[in-house]
mmCIF file of C-alpha atoms in Angstrom:
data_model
loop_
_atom_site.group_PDB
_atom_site.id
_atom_site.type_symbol
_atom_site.label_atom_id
_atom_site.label_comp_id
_atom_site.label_asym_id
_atom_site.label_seq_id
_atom_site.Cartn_x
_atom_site.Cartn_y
_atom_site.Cartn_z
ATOM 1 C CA UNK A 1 66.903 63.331 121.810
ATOM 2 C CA UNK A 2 64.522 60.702 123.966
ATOM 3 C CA UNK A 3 66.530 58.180 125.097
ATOM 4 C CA UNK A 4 64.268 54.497 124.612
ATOM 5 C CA UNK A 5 63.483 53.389 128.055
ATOM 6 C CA UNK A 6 63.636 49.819 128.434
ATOM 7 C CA UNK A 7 62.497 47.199 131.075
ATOM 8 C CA UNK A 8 64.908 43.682 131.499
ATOM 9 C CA UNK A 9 62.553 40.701 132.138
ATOM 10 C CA UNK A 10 64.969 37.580 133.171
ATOM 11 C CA UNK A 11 65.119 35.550 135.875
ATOM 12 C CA UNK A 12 68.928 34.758 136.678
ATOM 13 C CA UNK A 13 70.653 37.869 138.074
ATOM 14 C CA UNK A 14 73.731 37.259 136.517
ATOM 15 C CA UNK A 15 72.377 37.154 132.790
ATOM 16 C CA UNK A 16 70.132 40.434 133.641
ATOM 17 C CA UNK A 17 73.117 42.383 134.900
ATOM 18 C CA UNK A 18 74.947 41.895 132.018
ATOM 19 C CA UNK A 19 72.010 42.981 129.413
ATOM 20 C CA UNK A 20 71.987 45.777 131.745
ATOM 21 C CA UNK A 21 75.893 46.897 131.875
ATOM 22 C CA UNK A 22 75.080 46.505 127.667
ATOM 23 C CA UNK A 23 72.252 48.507 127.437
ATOM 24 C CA UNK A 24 73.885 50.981 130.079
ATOM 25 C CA UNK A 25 77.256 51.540 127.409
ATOM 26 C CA UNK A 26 74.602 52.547 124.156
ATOM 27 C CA UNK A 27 73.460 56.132 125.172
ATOM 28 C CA UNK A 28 70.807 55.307 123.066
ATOM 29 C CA UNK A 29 69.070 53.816 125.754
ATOM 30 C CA UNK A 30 67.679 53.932 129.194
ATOM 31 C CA UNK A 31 67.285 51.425 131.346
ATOM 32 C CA UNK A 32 64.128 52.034 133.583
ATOM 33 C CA UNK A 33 63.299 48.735 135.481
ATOM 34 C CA UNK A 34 64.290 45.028 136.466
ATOM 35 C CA UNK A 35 62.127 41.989 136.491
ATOM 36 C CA UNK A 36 63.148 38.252 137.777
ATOM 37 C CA UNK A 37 59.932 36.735 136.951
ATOM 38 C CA UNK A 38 56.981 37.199 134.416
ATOM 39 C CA UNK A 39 54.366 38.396 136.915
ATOM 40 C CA UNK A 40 56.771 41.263 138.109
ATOM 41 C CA UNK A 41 57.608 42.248 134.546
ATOM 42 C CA UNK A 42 53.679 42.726 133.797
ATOM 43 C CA UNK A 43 53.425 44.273 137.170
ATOM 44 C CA UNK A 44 56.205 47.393 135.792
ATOM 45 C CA UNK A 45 55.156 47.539 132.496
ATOM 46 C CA UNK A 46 52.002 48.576 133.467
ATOM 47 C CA UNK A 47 53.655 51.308 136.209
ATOM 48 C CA UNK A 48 56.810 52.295 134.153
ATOM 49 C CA UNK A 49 55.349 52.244 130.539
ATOM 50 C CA UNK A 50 58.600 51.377 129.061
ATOM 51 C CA UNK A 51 59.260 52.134 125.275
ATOM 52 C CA UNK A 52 59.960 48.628 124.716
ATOM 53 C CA UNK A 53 60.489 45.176 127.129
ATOM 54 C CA UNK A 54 63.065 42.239 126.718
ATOM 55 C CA UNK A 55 61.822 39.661 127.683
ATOM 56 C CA UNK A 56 63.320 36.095 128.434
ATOM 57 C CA UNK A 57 60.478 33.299 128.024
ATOM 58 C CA UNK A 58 61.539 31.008 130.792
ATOM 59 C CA UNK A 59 60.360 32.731 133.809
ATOM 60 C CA UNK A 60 59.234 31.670 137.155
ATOM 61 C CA UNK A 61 55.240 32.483 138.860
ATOM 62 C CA UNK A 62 54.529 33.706 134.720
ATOM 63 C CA UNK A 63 56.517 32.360 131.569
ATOM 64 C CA UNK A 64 57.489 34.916 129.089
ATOM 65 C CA UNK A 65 54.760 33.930 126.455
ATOM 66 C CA UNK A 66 52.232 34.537 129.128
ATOM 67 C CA UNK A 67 53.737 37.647 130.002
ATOM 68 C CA UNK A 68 54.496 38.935 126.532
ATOM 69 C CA UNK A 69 50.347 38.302 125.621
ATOM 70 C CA UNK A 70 49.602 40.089 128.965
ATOM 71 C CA UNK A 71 51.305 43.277 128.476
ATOM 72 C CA UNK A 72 50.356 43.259 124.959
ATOM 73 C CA UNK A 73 46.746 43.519 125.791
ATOM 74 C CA UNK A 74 46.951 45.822 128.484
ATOM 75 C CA UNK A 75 49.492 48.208 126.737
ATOM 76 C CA UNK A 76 48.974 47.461 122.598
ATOM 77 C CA UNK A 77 51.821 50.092 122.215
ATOM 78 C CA UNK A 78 54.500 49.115 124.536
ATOM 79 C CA UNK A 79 56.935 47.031 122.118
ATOM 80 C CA UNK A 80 58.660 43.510 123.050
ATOM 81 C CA UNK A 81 61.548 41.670 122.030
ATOM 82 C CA UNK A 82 62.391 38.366 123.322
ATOM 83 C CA UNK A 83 65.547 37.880 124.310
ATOM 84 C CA UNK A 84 66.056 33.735 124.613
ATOM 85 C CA UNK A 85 68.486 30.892 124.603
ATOM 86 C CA UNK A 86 65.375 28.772 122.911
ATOM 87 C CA UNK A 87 65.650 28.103 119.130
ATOM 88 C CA UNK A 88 63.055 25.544 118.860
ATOM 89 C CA UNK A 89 60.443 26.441 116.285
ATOM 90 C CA UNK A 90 57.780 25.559 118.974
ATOM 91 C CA UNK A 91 59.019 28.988 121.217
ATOM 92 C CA UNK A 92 59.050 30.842 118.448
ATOM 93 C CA UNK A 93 55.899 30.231 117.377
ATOM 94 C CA UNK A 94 54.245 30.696 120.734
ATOM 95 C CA UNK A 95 56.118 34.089 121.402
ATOM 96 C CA UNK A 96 55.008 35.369 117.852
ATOM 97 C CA UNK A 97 51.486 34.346 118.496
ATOM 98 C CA UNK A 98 51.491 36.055 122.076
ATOM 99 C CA UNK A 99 52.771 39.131 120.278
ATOM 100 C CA UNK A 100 55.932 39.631 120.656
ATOM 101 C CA UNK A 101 57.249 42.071 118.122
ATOM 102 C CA UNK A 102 61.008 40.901 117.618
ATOM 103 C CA UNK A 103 63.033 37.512 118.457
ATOM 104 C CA UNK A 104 66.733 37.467 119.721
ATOM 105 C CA UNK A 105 69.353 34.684 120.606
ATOM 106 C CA UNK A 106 71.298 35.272 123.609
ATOM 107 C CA UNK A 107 74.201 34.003 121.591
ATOM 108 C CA UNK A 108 73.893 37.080 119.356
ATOM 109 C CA UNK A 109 75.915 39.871 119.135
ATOM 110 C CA UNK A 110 76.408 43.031 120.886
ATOM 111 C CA UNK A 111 75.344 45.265 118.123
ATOM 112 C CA UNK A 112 72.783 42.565 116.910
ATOM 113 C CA UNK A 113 71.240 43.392 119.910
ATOM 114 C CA UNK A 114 71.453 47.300 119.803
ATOM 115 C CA UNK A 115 69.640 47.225 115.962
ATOM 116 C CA UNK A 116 67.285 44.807 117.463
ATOM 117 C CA UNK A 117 66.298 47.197 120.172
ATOM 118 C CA UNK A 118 66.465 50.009 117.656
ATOM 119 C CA UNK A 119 63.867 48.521 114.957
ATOM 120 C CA UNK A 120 61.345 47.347 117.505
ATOM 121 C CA UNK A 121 61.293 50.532 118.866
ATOM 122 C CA UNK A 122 61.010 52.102 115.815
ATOM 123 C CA UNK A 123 57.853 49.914 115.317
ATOM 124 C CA UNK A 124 59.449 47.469 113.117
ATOM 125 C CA UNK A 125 60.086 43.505 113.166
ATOM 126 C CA UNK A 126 63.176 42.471 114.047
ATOM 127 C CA UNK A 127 64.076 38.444 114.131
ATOM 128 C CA UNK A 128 68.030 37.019 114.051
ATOM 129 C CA UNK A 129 69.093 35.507 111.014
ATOM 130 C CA UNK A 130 69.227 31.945 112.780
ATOM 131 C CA UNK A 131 65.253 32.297 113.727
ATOM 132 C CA UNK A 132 64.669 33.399 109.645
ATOM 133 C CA UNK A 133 66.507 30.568 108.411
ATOM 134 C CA UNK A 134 64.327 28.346 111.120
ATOM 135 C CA UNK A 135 61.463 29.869 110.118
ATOM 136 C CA UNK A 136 62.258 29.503 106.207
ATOM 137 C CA UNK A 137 63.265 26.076 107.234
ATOM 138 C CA UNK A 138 59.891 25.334 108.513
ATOM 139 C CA UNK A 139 58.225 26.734 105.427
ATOM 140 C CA UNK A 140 59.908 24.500 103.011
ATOM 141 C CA UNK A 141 59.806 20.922 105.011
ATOM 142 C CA UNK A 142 55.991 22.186 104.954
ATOM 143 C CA UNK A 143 56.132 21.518 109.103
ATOM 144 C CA UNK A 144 52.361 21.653 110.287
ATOM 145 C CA UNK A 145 51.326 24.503 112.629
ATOM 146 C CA UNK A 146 51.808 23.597 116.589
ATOM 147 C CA UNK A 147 48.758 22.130 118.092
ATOM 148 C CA UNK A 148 46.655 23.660 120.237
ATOM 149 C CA UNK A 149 47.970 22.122 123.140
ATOM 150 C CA UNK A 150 51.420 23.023 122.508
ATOM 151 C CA UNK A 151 50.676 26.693 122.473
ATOM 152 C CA UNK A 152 49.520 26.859 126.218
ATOM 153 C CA UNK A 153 52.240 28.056 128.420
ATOM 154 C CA UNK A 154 53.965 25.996 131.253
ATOM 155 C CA UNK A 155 51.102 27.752 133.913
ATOM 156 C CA UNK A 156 47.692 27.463 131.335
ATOM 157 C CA UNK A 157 48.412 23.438 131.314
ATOM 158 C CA UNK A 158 49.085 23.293 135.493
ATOM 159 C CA UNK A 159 46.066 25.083 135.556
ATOM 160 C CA UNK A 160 43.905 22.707 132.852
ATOM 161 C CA UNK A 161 45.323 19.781 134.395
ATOM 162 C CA UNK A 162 44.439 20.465 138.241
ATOM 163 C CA UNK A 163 40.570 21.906 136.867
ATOM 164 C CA UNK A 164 40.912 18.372 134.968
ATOM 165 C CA UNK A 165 40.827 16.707 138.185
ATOM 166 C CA UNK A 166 38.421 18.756 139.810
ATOM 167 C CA UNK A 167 39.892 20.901 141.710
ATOM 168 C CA UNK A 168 38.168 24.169 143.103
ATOM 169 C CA UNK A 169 39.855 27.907 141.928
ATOM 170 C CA UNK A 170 40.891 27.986 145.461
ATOM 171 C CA UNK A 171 42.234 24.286 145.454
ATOM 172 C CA UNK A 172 44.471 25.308 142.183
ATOM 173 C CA UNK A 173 45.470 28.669 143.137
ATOM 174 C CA UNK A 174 46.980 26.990 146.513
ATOM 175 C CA UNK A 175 48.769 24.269 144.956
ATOM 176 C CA UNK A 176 50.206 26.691 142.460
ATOM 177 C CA UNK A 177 50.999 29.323 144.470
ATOM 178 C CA UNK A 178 48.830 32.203 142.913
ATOM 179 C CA UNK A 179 46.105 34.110 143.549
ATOM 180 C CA UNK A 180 42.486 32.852 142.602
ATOM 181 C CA UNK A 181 41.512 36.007 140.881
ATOM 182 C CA UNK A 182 44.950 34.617 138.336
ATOM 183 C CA UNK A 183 43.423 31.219 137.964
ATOM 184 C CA UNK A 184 40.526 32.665 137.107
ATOM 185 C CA UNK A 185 42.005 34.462 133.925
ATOM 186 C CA UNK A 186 44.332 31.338 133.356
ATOM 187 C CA UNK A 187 40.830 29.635 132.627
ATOM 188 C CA UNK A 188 39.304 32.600 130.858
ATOM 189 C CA UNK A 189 42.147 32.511 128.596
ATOM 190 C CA UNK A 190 42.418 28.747 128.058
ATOM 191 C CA UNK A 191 38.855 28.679 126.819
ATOM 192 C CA UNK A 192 39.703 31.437 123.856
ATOM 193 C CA UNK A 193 42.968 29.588 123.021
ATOM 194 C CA UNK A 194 41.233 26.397 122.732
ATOM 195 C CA UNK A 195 37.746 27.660 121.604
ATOM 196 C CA UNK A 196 35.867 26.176 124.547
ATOM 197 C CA UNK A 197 33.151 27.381 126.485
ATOM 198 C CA UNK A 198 32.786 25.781 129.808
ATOM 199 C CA UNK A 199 35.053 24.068 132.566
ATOM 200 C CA UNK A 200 33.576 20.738 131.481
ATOM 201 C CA UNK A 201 34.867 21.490 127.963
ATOM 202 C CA UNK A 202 38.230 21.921 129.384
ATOM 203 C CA UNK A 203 38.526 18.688 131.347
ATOM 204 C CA UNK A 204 36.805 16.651 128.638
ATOM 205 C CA UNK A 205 39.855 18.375 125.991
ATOM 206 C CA UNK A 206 42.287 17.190 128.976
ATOM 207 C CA UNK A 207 41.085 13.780 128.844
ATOM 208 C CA UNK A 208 41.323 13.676 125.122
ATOM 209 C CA UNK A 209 45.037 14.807 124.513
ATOM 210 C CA UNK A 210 46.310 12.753 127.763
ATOM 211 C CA UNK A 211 47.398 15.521 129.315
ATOM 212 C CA UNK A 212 46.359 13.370 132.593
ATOM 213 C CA UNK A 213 48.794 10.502 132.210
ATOM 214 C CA UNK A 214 51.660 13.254 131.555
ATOM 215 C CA UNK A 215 54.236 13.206 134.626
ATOM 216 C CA UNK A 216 53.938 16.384 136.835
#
Protein backbone atom coordinates (compact mmCIF):
# COMPACT_ATOMS: atom_id res chain seq x y z
CA UNK A 1 0.00 0.00 0.00
CA UNK A 2 1.07 3.94 -0.74
CA UNK A 3 2.54 5.16 2.09
CA UNK A 4 1.06 9.22 2.59
CA UNK A 5 3.98 11.40 1.94
CA UNK A 6 4.07 14.28 4.09
CA UNK A 7 5.98 17.66 4.21
CA UNK A 8 6.82 19.29 8.09
CA UNK A 9 6.43 23.11 7.88
CA UNK A 10 7.88 24.57 11.40
CA UNK A 11 10.30 26.80 12.18
CA UNK A 12 12.17 25.58 15.46
CA UNK A 13 14.30 22.50 14.70
CA UNK A 14 13.72 20.93 17.78
CA UNK A 15 9.76 20.81 17.53
CA UNK A 16 10.17 19.61 13.67
CA UNK A 17 12.45 16.75 14.60
CA UNK A 18 10.25 15.42 16.90
CA UNK A 19 6.97 15.49 14.48
CA UNK A 20 9.42 13.84 12.35
CA UNK A 21 10.85 10.86 14.72
CA UNK A 22 6.58 10.56 15.15
CA UNK A 23 5.66 10.42 11.80
CA UNK A 24 8.89 8.22 11.10
CA UNK A 25 7.45 5.28 13.94
CA UNK A 26 3.64 5.08 11.92
CA UNK A 27 4.57 3.08 8.70
CA UNK A 28 1.68 4.65 7.54
CA UNK A 29 3.56 7.46 6.52
CA UNK A 30 6.40 8.98 4.68
CA UNK A 31 8.09 11.75 5.42
CA UNK A 32 9.29 13.53 2.14
CA UNK A 33 10.54 17.10 3.06
CA UNK A 34 11.45 19.79 5.82
CA UNK A 35 10.54 23.41 5.92
CA UNK A 36 11.74 26.18 8.66
CA UNK A 37 9.83 28.93 7.20
CA UNK A 38 6.56 29.51 5.13
CA UNK A 39 8.23 30.59 1.87
CA UNK A 40 10.35 27.29 1.83
CA UNK A 41 7.32 25.15 2.61
CA UNK A 42 5.45 26.70 -0.59
CA UNK A 43 8.70 26.45 -2.38
CA UNK A 44 8.53 22.09 -1.77
CA UNK A 45 5.10 21.71 -2.02
CA UNK A 46 5.14 22.83 -5.29
CA UNK A 47 8.48 20.43 -6.15
CA UNK A 48 7.60 17.42 -3.86
CA UNK A 49 3.72 17.34 -4.25
CA UNK A 50 3.25 15.91 -0.90
CA UNK A 51 -0.07 13.99 -0.07
CA UNK A 52 -0.69 16.29 2.66
CA UNK A 53 1.45 19.38 4.62
CA UNK A 54 1.59 20.24 8.45
CA UNK A 55 1.89 23.23 8.81
CA UNK A 56 2.75 25.47 11.93
CA UNK A 57 1.24 29.15 11.44
CA UNK A 58 3.98 31.11 13.07
CA UNK A 59 6.63 31.12 10.53
CA UNK A 60 9.36 33.42 9.60
CA UNK A 61 9.81 35.36 5.66
CA UNK A 62 5.78 33.72 5.21
CA UNK A 63 3.29 32.93 8.18
CA UNK A 64 1.47 29.73 7.93
CA UNK A 65 -1.95 31.34 6.90
CA UNK A 66 -0.15 32.89 4.03
CA UNK A 67 1.42 29.80 3.20
CA UNK A 68 -1.52 27.48 3.73
CA UNK A 69 -3.72 30.00 1.04
CA UNK A 70 -0.62 29.81 -1.27
CA UNK A 71 -0.28 26.21 -1.71
CA UNK A 72 -3.90 25.85 -1.74
CA UNK A 73 -4.20 27.80 -4.89
CA UNK A 74 -1.39 26.52 -6.62
CA UNK A 75 -2.05 22.79 -5.69
CA UNK A 76 -6.19 22.63 -4.83
CA UNK A 77 -5.44 18.88 -4.08
CA UNK A 78 -2.51 18.80 -1.87
CA UNK A 79 -4.23 18.55 1.75
CA UNK A 80 -3.13 20.68 4.99
CA UNK A 81 -3.37 20.34 8.54
CA UNK A 82 -2.18 22.86 10.89
CA UNK A 83 -0.31 21.79 13.45
CA UNK A 84 -0.23 24.92 16.23
CA UNK A 85 0.25 25.89 19.81
CA UNK A 86 -2.50 28.85 18.96
CA UNK A 87 -6.05 28.29 20.32
CA UNK A 88 -7.33 31.68 19.86
CA UNK A 89 -10.50 31.72 17.80
CA UNK A 90 -8.85 34.54 15.70
CA UNK A 91 -6.04 31.68 14.20
CA UNK A 92 -8.49 29.48 13.68
CA UNK A 93 -10.53 31.41 11.79
CA UNK A 94 -7.82 32.77 9.55
CA UNK A 95 -6.31 29.20 8.88
CA UNK A 96 -9.90 27.88 7.97
CA UNK A 97 -10.47 30.77 5.68
CA UNK A 98 -6.92 30.30 3.97
CA UNK A 99 -7.96 26.68 3.51
CA UNK A 100 -6.58 24.67 5.62
CA UNK A 101 -8.36 21.36 5.72
CA UNK A 102 -7.78 20.14 9.45
CA UNK A 103 -6.66 21.98 12.86
CA UNK A 104 -4.33 20.33 15.53
CA UNK A 105 -2.93 21.37 19.05
CA UNK A 106 0.57 20.60 19.62
CA UNK A 107 -0.56 19.54 23.05
CA UNK A 108 -2.50 16.68 21.44
CA UNK A 109 -1.84 13.29 21.42
CA UNK A 110 0.25 10.93 19.59
CA UNK A 111 -2.49 9.01 17.99
CA UNK A 112 -4.67 12.26 17.82
CA UNK A 113 -2.23 13.18 15.53
CA UNK A 114 -1.92 9.91 13.41
CA UNK A 115 -6.12 9.98 12.81
CA UNK A 116 -5.64 13.57 12.09
CA UNK A 117 -3.17 12.87 9.37
CA UNK A 118 -5.25 9.89 8.34
CA UNK A 119 -8.74 11.81 7.72
CA UNK A 120 -7.21 14.76 5.93
CA UNK A 121 -5.65 12.57 3.74
CA UNK A 122 -8.49 10.69 3.21
CA UNK A 123 -10.13 14.03 2.12
CA UNK A 124 -11.94 14.58 5.25
CA UNK A 125 -12.05 17.43 8.08
CA UNK A 126 -10.35 16.81 10.93
CA UNK A 127 -10.35 19.58 13.99
CA UNK A 128 -9.34 18.56 17.94
CA UNK A 129 -12.02 18.44 20.27
CA UNK A 130 -10.62 21.67 22.13
CA UNK A 131 -10.92 23.78 18.62
CA UNK A 132 -14.87 22.18 18.33
CA UNK A 133 -15.72 23.15 21.68
CA UNK A 134 -14.02 26.79 20.74
CA UNK A 135 -15.72 26.87 17.81
CA UNK A 136 -19.21 25.75 19.42
CA UNK A 137 -18.23 28.21 22.03
CA UNK A 138 -18.13 30.95 19.57
CA UNK A 139 -21.44 29.96 18.06
CA UNK A 140 -23.41 30.23 21.17
CA UNK A 141 -21.86 33.66 22.80
CA UNK A 142 -22.98 34.70 19.08
CA UNK A 143 -19.07 36.20 18.76
CA UNK A 144 -19.10 38.43 15.49
CA UNK A 145 -16.95 37.29 12.53
CA UNK A 146 -13.13 38.75 12.65
CA UNK A 147 -12.77 41.95 10.83
CA UNK A 148 -11.25 42.40 7.86
CA UNK A 149 -8.24 43.65 9.21
CA UNK A 150 -7.69 40.91 11.51
CA UNK A 151 -7.63 38.35 8.77
CA UNK A 152 -4.42 39.79 7.02
CA UNK A 153 -1.39 37.91 8.00
CA UNK A 154 1.64 39.34 10.00
CA UNK A 155 3.43 40.15 6.20
CA UNK A 156 -0.09 41.58 4.21
CA UNK A 157 -0.24 44.41 7.15
CA UNK A 158 3.91 45.21 6.93
CA UNK A 159 3.20 45.43 3.50
CA UNK A 160 -0.24 47.82 3.75
CA UNK A 161 1.40 49.79 6.28
CA UNK A 162 4.83 50.69 4.41
CA UNK A 163 2.46 51.28 0.81
CA UNK A 164 0.46 53.45 3.54
CA UNK A 165 3.33 55.64 3.81
CA UNK A 166 4.31 55.71 0.40
CA UNK A 167 6.75 53.67 -0.09
CA UNK A 168 7.83 52.33 -3.65
CA UNK A 169 7.57 48.12 -4.30
CA UNK A 170 11.24 48.38 -4.24
CA UNK A 171 11.32 50.63 -1.01
CA UNK A 172 9.00 47.77 0.80
CA UNK A 173 10.51 44.77 -0.59
CA UNK A 174 14.03 46.15 0.90
CA UNK A 175 12.86 46.98 4.22
CA UNK A 176 11.16 43.63 4.41
CA UNK A 177 13.54 41.60 3.08
CA UNK A 178 11.65 40.07 0.00
CA UNK A 179 11.58 40.17 -3.39
CA UNK A 180 9.46 42.90 -5.29
CA UNK A 181 7.81 40.46 -7.57
CA UNK A 182 6.33 39.07 -3.55
CA UNK A 183 5.21 42.53 -2.67
CA UNK A 184 3.63 42.73 -5.62
CA UNK A 185 1.23 39.68 -4.88
CA UNK A 186 1.14 40.79 -1.11
CA UNK A 187 -0.79 43.87 -2.70
CA UNK A 188 -2.67 41.87 -5.29
CA UNK A 189 -3.94 39.83 -2.56
CA UNK A 190 -4.70 42.57 -0.02
CA UNK A 191 -6.98 44.24 -2.52
CA UNK A 192 -9.28 40.83 -2.89
CA UNK A 193 -9.23 40.33 0.92
CA UNK A 194 -10.32 43.76 1.50
CA UNK A 195 -12.35 44.35 -1.75
CA UNK A 196 -10.28 47.30 -2.93
CA UNK A 197 -9.17 48.29 -6.15
CA UNK A 198 -6.28 50.60 -6.16
CA UNK A 199 -3.12 51.45 -3.92
CA UNK A 200 -4.90 54.64 -2.90
CA UNK A 201 -7.77 52.46 -1.63
CA UNK A 202 -5.35 50.65 0.46
CA UNK A 203 -3.68 53.58 2.21
CA UNK A 204 -6.96 55.47 2.60
CA UNK A 205 -8.37 51.77 4.50
CA UNK A 206 -4.90 52.15 6.51
CA UNK A 207 -5.70 55.51 7.60
CA UNK A 208 -9.16 54.53 8.59
CA UNK A 209 -8.49 51.46 10.96
CA UNK A 210 -5.20 53.23 12.52
CA UNK A 211 -3.15 50.81 11.42
CA UNK A 212 -0.56 53.93 11.23
CA UNK A 213 -0.42 54.82 14.90
CA UNK A 214 0.08 50.89 15.65
CA UNK A 215 3.78 50.31 17.08
CA UNK A 216 6.06 48.48 14.53
Amino acid sequence: MKKTTLLIAEDMEIVRKGIKSLILSNTDFEVCGEAADGQTAVNLALTLMPDVVIMDLSLPRMDGTEAIAEIKRRLPRTRILALTGHGKENFLTAAIQAGVDGYLLKQSSDEELYSAIAAVAAGQGYFSREVTAMLAQACRTGNKPPSPLEMLSRRERQVLKLAAKGLTNKDISDAIFVSVKTVEKHKTNLKKKLGLRSSLELAAFCLEQGLLDEAD
